[in-house]
Amino acid sequence: MSARAASAAAPWRQEDSEDLLLHEARLLDEAKFDDWLALFTPDAQYWVPSEPNQQSPHDTVSLMYDDRRLLETRVRRLASPRIYSQEPRSRTSRIVANVTLEESSADYALVRSKFMMIEFRRNEQRLFGGTCFHRLVRHEGALRIRLKRVDLLNCDAPLDGLVVPF
C-alpha cells in the first residue's frame, strides 16, 4: 500500500493530534490567546463541567461553557490591560500527556488526554489536573478544535475565579 493510500485510509494520525494539543498548551502558556482562539472552528464549544461525569452542559451549571462568540469575549478580556482578575497576570505551565485517539471517522477525531496546569499569581500557586477531550476536525486545510471538554479532577470543589483557560 502506498503512503498516499495509507493516509487516505487512516486520515487521523495520533501524532498530528498530539502535536496540536502540545501547540495549544504552548500558546496558552505564552499568553498568545488570539493564536489559541484561531485553533477553534467558527462553531466551536469550550466546556468545563462542574460535576464529575456530567453528561450535558444543559443539565446543570458549568464552570465554563463558551461558544465561539463567548470564547472571543474571553480572549478580548484577557488581552485588556484593565482586567482586574489578572492583575498581575498569571503565569502558567501546562503538561499534556497520555494522548490517545479515542474514535475517528472521515469527519472528526475524538482525542483524550491528561493534563496538569500550574498557575502562579500573587505569590500563590494553584494546581489543576484532569482529562481533556478534543473533537478535532479539518477546517480550511488544517486541524481545528470543534469541542474542548475539560474534566477537572476537582470540578465539584470550591474554586476561586477561573480566568485563564485550561
GROMACS .gro file of N, CA and C in nm:
model
  498
    1MET      N    1   0.085  -0.118   0.000
    1MET     CA    2   0.000   0.000   0.000
    1MET      C    3   0.089   0.123   0.000
    2SER      N    4   0.061   0.216  -0.088
    2SER     CA    5   0.140   0.338  -0.096
    2SER      C    6   0.113   0.426   0.025
    3ALA      N    7   0.204   0.520   0.049
    3ALA     CA    8   0.186   0.613   0.162
    3ALA      C    9   0.060   0.697   0.142
    4ARG      N   10   0.034   0.737   0.018
    4ARG     CA   11  -0.086   0.816  -0.011
    4ARG      C   12  -0.213   0.736   0.019
    5ALA      N   13  -0.216   0.609  -0.022
    5ALA     CA   14  -0.333   0.525   0.005
    5ALA      C   15  -0.349   0.501   0.154
    6ALA      N   16  -0.238   0.485   0.224
    6ALA     CA   17  -0.245   0.463   0.370
    6ALA      C   18  -0.301   0.587   0.440
    7SER      N   19  -0.259   0.706   0.395
    7SER     CA   20  -0.310   0.826   0.461
    7SER      C   21  -0.457   0.848   0.429
    8ALA      N   22  -0.502   0.808   0.311
    8ALA     CA   23  -0.644   0.821   0.278
    8ALA      C   24  -0.727   0.723   0.360
    9ALA      N   25  -0.671   0.604   0.388
    9ALA     CA   26  -0.743   0.503   0.466
    9ALA      C   27  -0.746   0.540   0.614
   10ALA      N   28  -0.645   0.609   0.662
   10ALA     CA   29  -0.637   0.647   0.804
   10ALA      C   30  -0.613   0.798   0.811
   11PRO      N   31  -0.718   0.879   0.795
   11PRO     CA   32  -0.699   1.024   0.788
   11PRO      C   33  -0.655   1.089   0.919
   12TRP      N   34  -0.671   1.022   1.028
   12TRP     CA   35  -0.637   1.083   1.157
   12TRP      C   36  -0.517   1.011   1.215
   13ARG      N   37  -0.411   1.085   1.233
   13ARG     CA   38  -0.290   1.028   1.294
   13ARG      C   39  -0.279   1.081   1.436
   14GLN      N   40  -0.254   0.992   1.529
   14GLN     CA   41  -0.241   1.033   1.669
   14GLN      C   42  -0.131   1.137   1.685
   15GLU      N   43  -0.023   1.123   1.610
   15GLU     CA   44   0.088   1.217   1.620
   15GLU      C   45   0.043   1.359   1.585
   16ASP      N   46  -0.041   1.372   1.481
   16ASP     CA   47  -0.089   1.505   1.443
   16ASP      C   48  -0.177   1.564   1.553
   17SER      N   49  -0.261   1.480   1.611
   17SER     CA   50  -0.348   1.526   1.720
   17SER      C   51  -0.265   1.569   1.840
   18GLU      N   52  -0.165   1.489   1.874
   18GLU     CA   53  -0.080   1.522   1.988
   18GLU      C   54  -0.004   1.652   1.962
   19ASP      N   55   0.046   1.669   1.840
   19ASP     CA   56   0.116   1.794   1.806
   19ASP      C   57   0.025   1.915   1.827
   20LEU      N   58  -0.101   1.903   1.786
   20LEU     CA   59  -0.196   2.014   1.803
   20LEU      C   60  -0.218   2.043   1.951
   21LEU      N   61  -0.235   1.941   2.033
   21LEU     CA   62  -0.258   1.962   2.177
   21LEU      C   63  -0.136   2.026   2.243
   22LEU      N   64  -0.017   1.984   2.205
   22LEU     CA   65   0.104   2.043   2.261
   22LEU      C   66   0.119   2.189   2.217
   23HIS      N   67   0.086   2.215   2.092
   23HIS     CA   68   0.090   2.352   2.040
   23HIS      C   69  -0.010   2.440   2.115
   24GLU      N   70  -0.130   2.387   2.137
   24GLU     CA   71  -0.232   2.461   2.212
   24GLU      C   72  -0.181   2.496   2.351
   25ALA      N   73  -0.121   2.400   2.421
   25ALA     CA   74  -0.070   2.425   2.557
   25ALA      C   75   0.038   2.533   2.556
   26ARG      N   76   0.124   2.529   2.456
   26ARG     CA   77   0.230   2.629   2.448
   26ARG      C   78   0.172   2.769   2.425
   27LEU      N   79   0.074   2.779   2.335
   27LEU     CA   80   0.012   2.909   2.310
   27LEU      C   81  -0.050   2.965   2.438
   28LEU      N   82  -0.117   2.880   2.514
   28LEU     CA   83  -0.179   2.925   2.639
   28LEU      C   84  -0.073   2.967   2.741
   29ASP      N   85   0.033   2.889   2.755
   29ASP     CA   86   0.140   2.924   2.849
   29ASP      C   87   0.210   3.053   2.812
   30GLU      N   88   0.218   3.082   2.682
   30GLU     CA   89   0.283   3.204   2.636
   30GLU      C   90   0.183   3.321   2.625
   31ALA      N   91   0.060   3.299   2.671
   31ALA     CA   92  -0.047   3.401   2.669
   31ALA      C   93  -0.073   3.453   2.528
   32LYS      N   94  -0.060   3.367   2.429
   32LYS     CA   95  -0.093   3.403   2.290
   32LYS      C   96  -0.238   3.362   2.265
   33PHE      N   97  -0.327   3.434   2.330
   33PHE     CA   98  -0.468   3.394   2.330
   33PHE      C   99  -0.536   3.411   2.194
   34ASP      N  100  -0.496   3.511   2.116
   34ASP     CA  101  -0.554   3.523   1.982
   34ASP      C  102  -0.514   3.405   1.895
   35ASP      N  103  -0.390   3.363   1.905
   35ASP     CA  104  -0.344   3.245   1.830
   35ASP      C  105  -0.415   3.120   1.879
   36TRP      N  106  -0.439   3.113   2.010
   36TRP     CA  107  -0.513   2.998   2.066
   36TRP      C  108  -0.655   2.996   2.011
   37LEU      N  109  -0.719   3.111   2.008
   37LEU     CA  110  -0.855   3.120   1.956
   37LEU      C  111  -0.861   3.076   1.810
   38ALA      N  112  -0.757   3.104   1.734
   38ALA     CA  113  -0.754   3.065   1.592
   38ALA      C  114  -0.753   2.914   1.573
   39LEU      N  115  -0.724   2.838   1.678
   39LEU     CA  116  -0.727   2.691   1.669
   39LEU      C  117  -0.869   2.636   1.668
   40PHE      N  118  -0.968   2.720   1.702
   40PHE     CA  119  -1.106   2.675   1.714
   40PHE      C  120  -1.185   2.705   1.587
   41THR      N  121  -1.281   2.618   1.557
   41THR     CA  122  -1.368   2.638   1.442
   41THR      C  123  -1.471   2.747   1.474
   42PRO      N  124  -1.537   2.801   1.372
   42PRO     CA  125  -1.640   2.903   1.396
   42PRO      C  126  -1.757   2.852   1.481
   43ASP      N  127  -1.781   2.721   1.481
   43ASP     CA  128  -1.892   2.665   1.560
   43ASP      C  129  -1.842   2.594   1.687
   44ALA      N  130  -1.725   2.633   1.734
   44ALA     CA  131  -1.661   2.565   1.846
   44ALA      C  132  -1.735   2.584   1.978
   45GLN      N  133  -1.709   2.489   2.069
   45GLN     CA  134  -1.756   2.497   2.207
   45GLN      C  135  -1.640   2.463   2.299
   46TYR      N  136  -1.637   2.531   2.413
   46TYR     CA  137  -1.536   2.508   2.516
   46TYR      C  138  -1.613   2.484   2.645
   47TRP      N  139  -1.596   2.365   2.704
   47TRP     CA  140  -1.680   2.325   2.815
   47TRP      C  141  -1.597   2.272   2.931
   48VAL      N  142  -1.623   2.325   3.051
   48VAL     CA  143  -1.564   2.275   3.175
   48VAL      C  144  -1.680   2.241   3.268
   49PRO      N  145  -1.717   2.112   3.276
   49PRO     CA  146  -1.830   2.072   3.361
   49PRO      C  147  -1.803   2.101   3.509
   50SER      N  148  -1.911   2.116   3.585
   50SER     CA  149  -1.899   2.142   3.729
   50SER      C  150  -1.925   2.018   3.814
   51GLU      N  151  -1.955   1.906   3.749
   51GLU     CA  152  -1.981   1.781   3.820
   51GLU      C  153  -1.904   1.667   3.753
   52PRO      N  154  -1.856   1.573   3.831
   52PRO     CA  155  -1.793   1.454   3.770
   52PRO      C  156  -1.895   1.381   3.682
   53ASN      N  157  -1.850   1.335   3.568
   53ASN     CA  158  -1.933   1.257   3.475
   53ASN      C  159  -2.056   1.333   3.426
   54GLN      N  160  -2.052   1.464   3.426
   54GLN     CA  161  -2.165   1.543   3.376
   54GLN      C  162  -2.184   1.511   3.229
   55GLN      N  163  -2.307   1.478   3.192
   55GLN     CA  164  -2.335   1.433   3.056
   55GLN      C  165  -2.366   1.546   2.959
   56SER      N  166  -2.417   1.657   3.010
   56SER     CA  167  -2.458   1.764   2.921
   56SER      C  168  -2.436   1.900   2.988
   57PRO      N  169  -2.397   2.000   2.912
   57PRO     CA  170  -2.384   2.134   2.970
   57PRO      C  171  -2.520   2.198   2.999
   58HIS      N  172  -2.626   2.134   2.954
   58HIS     CA  173  -2.760   2.190   2.971
   58HIS      C  174  -2.832   2.136   3.094
   59ASP      N  175  -2.775   2.034   3.160
   59ASP     CA  176  -2.839   1.973   3.277
   59ASP      C  177  -2.820   2.055   3.404
   60THR      N  178  -2.707   2.120   3.416
   60THR     CA  179  -2.676   2.197   3.535
   60THR      C  180  -2.574   2.304   3.496
   61VAL      N  181  -2.544   2.393   3.587
   61VAL     CA  182  -2.447   2.498   3.561
   61VAL      C  183  -2.310   2.435   3.534
   62SER      N  184  -2.231   2.498   3.452
   62SER     CA  185  -2.095   2.453   3.422
   62SER      C  186  -1.997   2.558   3.473
   63LEU      N  187  -1.874   2.518   3.495
   63LEU     CA  188  -1.771   2.614   3.534
   63LEU      C  189  -1.743   2.710   3.419
   64MET      N  190  -1.741   2.656   3.298
   64MET     CA  191  -1.729   2.736   3.176
   64MET      C  192  -1.806   2.661   3.067
   65TYR      N  193  -1.878   2.736   2.988
   65TYR     CA  194  -1.945   2.679   2.871
   65TYR      C  195  -1.956   2.790   2.768
   66ASP      N  196  -1.858   2.794   2.679
   66ASP     CA  197  -1.847   2.903   2.582
   66ASP      C  198  -1.868   2.852   2.441
   67ASP      N  199  -1.945   2.927   2.364
   67ASP     CA  200  -1.946   2.905   2.220
   67ASP      C  201  -1.835   2.995   2.163
   68ARG      N  202  -1.821   2.998   2.033
   68ARG     CA  203  -1.713   3.076   1.972
   68ARG      C  204  -1.722   3.224   2.011
   69ARG      N  205  -1.842   3.279   2.013
   69ARG     CA  206  -1.858   3.420   2.047
   69ARG      C  207  -1.811   3.450   2.190
   70LEU      N  208  -1.845   3.363   2.283
   70LEU     CA  209  -1.801   3.382   2.421
   70LEU      C  210  -1.650   3.358   2.436
   71LEU      N  211  -1.596   3.266   2.357
   71LEU     CA  212  -1.450   3.248   2.357
   71LEU      C  213  -1.381   3.376   2.310
   72GLU      N  214  -1.436   3.438   2.207
   72GLU     CA  215  -1.379   3.564   2.158
   72GLU      C  216  -1.386   3.671   2.267
   73THR      N  217  -1.496   3.678   2.340
   73THR     CA  218  -1.509   3.772   2.451
   73THR      C  219  -1.406   3.742   2.560
   74ARG      N  220  -1.390   3.616   2.592
   74ARG     CA  221  -1.292   3.575   2.694
   74ARG      C  222  -1.151   3.620   2.652
   75VAL      N  223  -1.117   3.600   2.526
   75VAL     CA  224  -0.984   3.638   2.477
   75VAL      C  225  -0.967   3.790   2.480
   76ARG      N  226  -1.070   3.865   2.440
   76ARG     CA  227  -1.062   4.012   2.447
   76ARG      C  228  -1.041   4.059   2.590
   77ARG      N  229  -1.111   3.997   2.684
   77ARG     CA  230  -1.094   4.035   2.826
   77ARG      C  231  -0.952   4.006   2.873
   78LEU      N  232  -0.899   3.889   2.833
   78LEU     CA  233  -0.763   3.853   2.873
   78LEU      C  234  -0.660   3.948   2.813
   79ALA      N  235  -0.690   4.005   2.697
   79ALA     CA  236  -0.597   4.097   2.632
   79ALA      C  237  -0.603   4.237   2.691
   80SER      N  238  -0.709   4.266   2.763
   80SER     CA  239  -0.726   4.401   2.817
   80SER      C  240  -0.627   4.428   2.930
   81PRO      N  241  -0.565   4.545   2.928
   81PRO     CA  242  -0.473   4.579   3.039
   81PRO      C  243  -0.549   4.609   3.168
   82ARG      N  244  -0.682   4.622   3.160
   82ARG     CA  245  -0.762   4.658   3.278
   82ARG      C  246  -0.836   4.540   3.339
   83ILE      N  247  -0.799   4.418   3.307
   83ILE     CA  248  -0.868   4.303   3.363
   83ILE      C  249  -0.818   4.281   3.507
   84TYR      N  250  -0.901   4.322   3.601
   84TYR     CA  251  -0.862   4.320   3.742
   84TYR      C  252  -0.825   4.180   3.789
   85SER      N  253  -0.899   4.081   3.741
   85SER     CA  254  -0.874   3.943   3.787
   85SER      C  255  -0.740   3.889   3.738
   86GLN      N  256  -0.671   3.965   3.653
   86GLN     CA  257  -0.539   3.925   3.607
   86GLN      C  258  -0.436   4.034   3.631
   87GLU      N  259  -0.448   4.098   3.746
   87GLU     CA  260  -0.351   4.199   3.785
   87GLU      C  261  -0.285   4.156   3.914
   88PRO      N  262  -0.166   4.109   3.913
   88PRO     CA  263  -0.078   4.086   3.799
   88PRO      C  264  -0.121   3.962   3.719
   89ARG      N  265  -0.067   3.949   3.601
   89ARG     CA  266  -0.101   3.839   3.511
   89ARG      C  267  -0.054   3.705   3.568
   90SER      N  268  -0.136   3.605   3.544
   90SER     CA  269  -0.098   3.468   3.583
   90SER      C  270   0.015   3.420   3.494
   91ARG      N  271   0.101   3.341   3.551
   91ARG     CA  272   0.200   3.265   3.473
   91ARG      C  273   0.159   3.120   3.485
   92THR      N  274   0.163   3.049   3.375
   92THR     CA  275   0.117   2.911   3.375
   92THR      C  276   0.218   2.818   3.310
   93SER      N  277   0.207   2.693   3.349
   93SER     CA  278   0.284   2.586   3.286
   93SER      C  279   0.192   2.466   3.275
   94ARG      N  280   0.181   2.414   3.152
   94ARG     CA  281   0.092   2.301   3.126
   94ARG      C  282   0.172   2.180   3.083
   95ILE      N  283   0.125   2.066   3.127
   95ILE     CA  284   0.179   1.938   3.082
   95ILE      C  285   0.063   1.862   3.019
   96VAL      N  286   0.085   1.811   2.900
   96VAL     CA  287  -0.014   1.730   2.829
   96VAL      C  288   0.046   1.591   2.814
   97ALA      N  289  -0.031   1.489   2.851
   97ALA     CA  290   0.023   1.352   2.849
   97ALA      C  291  -0.086   1.251   2.814
   98ASN      N  292  -0.045   1.130   2.791
   98ASN     CA  293  -0.136   1.017   2.767
   98ASN      C  294  -0.239   1.049   2.658
   99VAL      N  295  -0.191   1.104   2.548
   99VAL     CA  296  -0.279   1.140   2.437
   99VAL      C  297  -0.318   1.014   2.362
  100THR      N  298  -0.449   0.993   2.347
  100THR     CA  299  -0.499   0.877   2.273
  100THR      C  300  -0.609   0.919   2.177
  101LEU      N  301  -0.611   0.854   2.064
  101LEU     CA  302  -0.715   0.874   1.966
  101LEU      C  303  -0.828   0.779   2.003
  102GLU      N  304  -0.937   0.834   2.057
  102GLU     CA  305  -1.046   0.752   2.110
  102GLU      C  306  -1.140   0.700   2.001
  103GLU      N  307  -1.171   0.785   1.907
  103GLU     CA  308  -1.255   0.744   1.795
  103GLU      C  309  -1.230   0.840   1.680
  104SER      N  310  -1.260   0.792   1.561
  104SER     CA  311  -1.244   0.879   1.445
  104SER      C  312  -1.335   0.832   1.333
  105SER      N  313  -1.365   0.924   1.246
  105SER     CA  314  -1.442   0.896   1.125
  105SER      C  315  -1.382   0.983   1.016
  106ALA      N  316  -1.444   0.984   0.903
  106ALA     CA  317  -1.395   1.071   0.796
  106ALA      C  318  -1.408   1.218   0.834
  107ASP      N  319  -1.501   1.250   0.925
  107ASP     CA  320  -1.532   1.389   0.959
  107ASP      C  321  -1.460   1.444   1.081
  108TYR      N  322  -1.424   1.360   1.176
  108TYR     CA  323  -1.369   1.411   1.301
  108TYR      C  324  -1.284   1.305   1.371
  109ALA      N  325  -1.212   1.351   1.472
  109ALA     CA  326  -1.140   1.262   1.563
  109ALA      C  327  -1.169   1.309   1.705
  110LEU      N  328  -1.189   1.214   1.795
  110LEU     CA  329  -1.205   1.245   1.936
  110LEU      C  330  -1.076   1.203   2.005
  111VAL      N  331  -1.010   1.301   2.066
  111VAL     CA  332  -0.880   1.278   2.128
  111VAL      C  333  -0.893   1.302   2.278
  112ARG      N  334  -0.839   1.208   2.354
  112ARG     CA  335  -0.842   1.215   2.501
  112ARG      C  336  -0.698   1.238   2.548
  113SER      N  337  -0.684   1.322   2.651
  113SER     CA  338  -0.550   1.345   2.708
  113SER      C  339  -0.564   1.376   2.856
  114LYS      N  340  -0.456   1.361   2.925
  114LYS     CA  341  -0.445   1.404   3.064
  114LYS      C  342  -0.368   1.535   3.065
  115PHE      N  343  -0.400   1.622   3.159
  115PHE     CA  344  -0.329   1.749   3.166
  115PHE      C  345  -0.304   1.787   3.311
  116MET      N  346  -0.204   1.871   3.326
  116MET     CA  347  -0.177   1.937   3.453
  116MET      C  348  -0.142   2.081   3.420
  117MET      N  349  -0.203   2.173   3.491
  117MET     CA  350  -0.173   2.315   3.473
  117MET      C  351  -0.138   2.374   3.608
  118ILE      N  352  -0.025   2.440   3.610
  118ILE     CA  353   0.017   2.514   3.729
  118ILE      C  354  -0.002   2.662   3.697
  119GLU      N  355  -0.072   2.731   3.785
  119GLU     CA  356  -0.094   2.874   3.769
  119GLU      C  357  -0.029   2.945   3.888
  120PHE      N  358   0.055   3.044   3.859
  120PHE     CA  359   0.121   3.123   3.963
  120PHE      C  360   0.079   3.268   3.948
  121ARG      N  361   0.029   3.323   4.058
  121ARG     CA  362  -0.016   3.462   4.058
  121ARG      C  363  -0.021   3.511   4.202
  122ARG      N  364   0.028   3.632   4.224
  122ARG     CA  365   0.028   3.694   4.358
  122ARG      C  366   0.089   3.602   4.463
  123ASN      N  367   0.202   3.548   4.432
  123ASN     CA  368   0.278   3.460   4.523
  123ASN      C  369   0.201   3.337   4.567
  124GLU      N  370   0.102   3.298   4.489
  124GLU     CA  371   0.028   3.175   4.517
  124GLU      C  372   0.031   3.087   4.394
  125GLN      N  373   0.040   2.960   4.420
  125GLN     CA  374   0.043   2.863   4.311
  125GLN      C  375  -0.077   2.770   4.323
  126ARG      N  376  -0.148   2.754   4.211
  126ARG     CA  377  -0.262   2.662   4.206
  126ARG      C  378  -0.230   2.551   4.107
  127LEU      N  379  -0.279   2.434   4.139
  127LEU     CA  380  -0.256   2.318   4.055
  127LEU      C  381  -0.390   2.263   4.009
  128PHE      N  382  -0.405   2.245   3.881
  128PHE     CA  383  -0.525   2.187   3.821
  128PHE      C  384  -0.484   2.065   3.740
  129GLY      N  385  -0.565   1.964   3.746
  129GLY     CA  386  -0.538   1.847   3.665
  129GLY      C  387  -0.667   1.780   3.627
  130GLY      N  388  -0.661   1.697   3.525
  130GLY     CA  389  -0.779   1.625   3.483
  130GLY      C  390  -0.763   1.565   3.345
  131THR      N  391  -0.876   1.547   3.280
  131THR     CA  392  -0.882   1.485   3.148
  131THR      C  393  -0.945   1.583   3.050
  132CYS      N  394  -0.886   1.592   2.933
  132CYS     CA  395  -0.941   1.674   2.825
  132CYS      C  396  -0.989   1.585   2.711
  133PHE      N  397  -1.096   1.628   2.650
  133PHE     CA  398  -1.145   1.566   2.528
  133PHE      C  399  -1.151   1.674   2.421
  134HIS      N  400  -1.085   1.651   2.312
  134HIS     CA  401  -1.087   1.743   2.198
  134HIS      C  402  -1.155   1.672   2.081
  135ARG      N  403  -1.256   1.736   2.026
  135ARG     CA  404  -1.314   1.688   1.900
  135ARG      C  405  -1.249   1.772   1.791
  136LEU      N  406  -1.167   1.706   1.710
  136LEU     CA  407  -1.091   1.774   1.607
  136LEU      C  408  -1.154   1.751   1.470
  137VAL      N  409  -1.148   1.853   1.388
  137VAL     CA  410  -1.197   1.843   1.251
  137VAL      C  411  -1.093   1.908   1.160
  138ARG      N  412  -1.108   1.880   1.032
  138ARG     CA  413  -1.026   1.950   0.933
  138ARG      C  414  -1.108   2.070   0.885
  139HIS      N  415  -1.051   2.187   0.902
  139HIS     CA  416  -1.121   2.311   0.865
  139HIS      C  417  -1.022   2.398   0.790
  140GLU      N  418  -1.057   2.432   0.667
  140GLU     CA  419  -0.972   2.516   0.583
  140GLU      C  420  -0.830   2.461   0.574
  141GLY      N  421  -0.820   2.328   0.558
  141GLY     CA  422  -0.692   2.262   0.536
  141GLY      C  423  -0.607   2.237   0.659
  142ALA      N  424  -0.659   2.262   0.777
  142ALA     CA  425  -0.580   2.242   0.899
  142ALA      C  426  -0.665   2.174   1.006
  143LEU      N  427  -0.598   2.111   1.101
  143LEU     CA  428  -0.669   2.055   1.216
  143LEU      C  429  -0.717   2.169   1.303
  144ARG      N  430  -0.843   2.162   1.343
  144ARG     CA  431  -0.901   2.264   1.430
  144ARG      C  432  -0.984   2.198   1.538
  145ILE      N  433  -1.010   2.271   1.644
  145ILE     CA  434  -1.085   2.221   1.759
  145ILE      C  435  -1.231   2.263   1.744
  146ARG      N  436  -1.319   2.167   1.739
  146ARG     CA  437  -1.463   2.197   1.735
  146ARG      C  438  -1.520   2.194   1.876
  147LEU      N  439  -1.466   2.106   1.961
  147LEU     CA  440  -1.510   2.098   2.100
  147LEU      C  441  -1.391   2.067   2.188
  148LYS      N  442  -1.380   2.141   2.296
  148LYS     CA  443  -1.282   2.109   2.400
  148LYS      C  444  -1.359   2.096   2.530
  149ARG      N  445  -1.352   1.976   2.587
  149ARG     CA  446  -1.415   1.949   2.717
  149ARG      C  447  -1.302   1.924   2.816
  150VAL      N  448  -1.306   1.996   2.927
  150VAL     CA  449  -1.203   1.984   3.031
  150VAL      C  450  -1.271   1.931   3.157
  151ASP      N  451  -1.242   1.807   3.191
  151ASP     CA  452  -1.295   1.745   3.313
  151ASP      C  453  -1.192   1.761   3.424
  152LEU      N  454  -1.211   1.865   3.505
  152LEU     CA  455  -1.121   1.889   3.618
  152LEU      C  456  -1.140   1.781   3.723
  153LEU      N  457  -1.031   1.737   3.780
  153LEU     CA  458  -1.038   1.635   3.885
  153LEU      C  459  -1.120   1.686   4.003
  154ASN      N  460  -1.106   1.813   4.035
  154ASN     CA  461  -1.176   1.873   4.149
  154ASN      C  462  -1.286   1.968   4.105
  155CYS      N  463  -1.357   1.934   4.000
  155CYS     CA  464  -1.458   2.024   3.942
  155CYS      C  465  -1.569   2.061   4.040
  156ASP      N  466  -1.596   1.974   4.136
  156ASP     CA  467  -1.705   1.999   4.230
  156ASP      C  468  -1.657   2.059   4.362
  157ALA      N  469  -1.531   2.101   4.366
  157ALA     CA  470  -1.475   2.166   4.485
  157ALA      C  471  -1.492   2.318   4.472
  158PRO      N  472  -1.487   2.391   4.583
  158PRO     CA  473  -1.489   2.536   4.573
  158PRO      C  474  -1.364   2.584   4.499
  159LEU      N  475  -1.384   2.665   4.396
  159LEU     CA  476  -1.271   2.713   4.314
  159LEU      C  477  -1.280   2.864   4.304
  160ASP      N  478  -1.170   2.930   4.341
  160ASP     CA  479  -1.164   3.075   4.321
  160ASP      C  480  -1.165   3.103   4.173
  161GLY      N  481  -1.194   3.226   4.136
  161GLY     CA  482  -1.210   3.268   3.997
  161GLY      C  483  -1.123   3.196   3.897
  162LEU      N  484  -1.189   3.133   3.801
  162LEU     CA  485  -1.119   3.068   3.692
  162LEU      C  486  -1.120   3.164   3.574
  163VAL      N  487  -1.007   3.216   3.541
  163VAL     CA  488  -0.997   3.316   3.435
  163VAL      C  489  -0.919   3.261   3.316
  164VAL      N  490  -0.803   3.206   3.345
  164VAL     CA  491  -0.716   3.155   3.240
  164VAL      C  492  -0.771   3.022   3.188
  165PRO      N  493  -0.783   3.007   3.056
  165PRO     CA  494  -0.833   2.879   3.002
  165PRO      C  495  -0.740   2.764   3.035
  166PHE      N  496  -0.796   2.646   3.039
  166PHE     CA  497  -0.717   2.525   3.068
  166PHE      C  498  -0.655   2.470   2.942
   0.00000   0.00000   0.00000
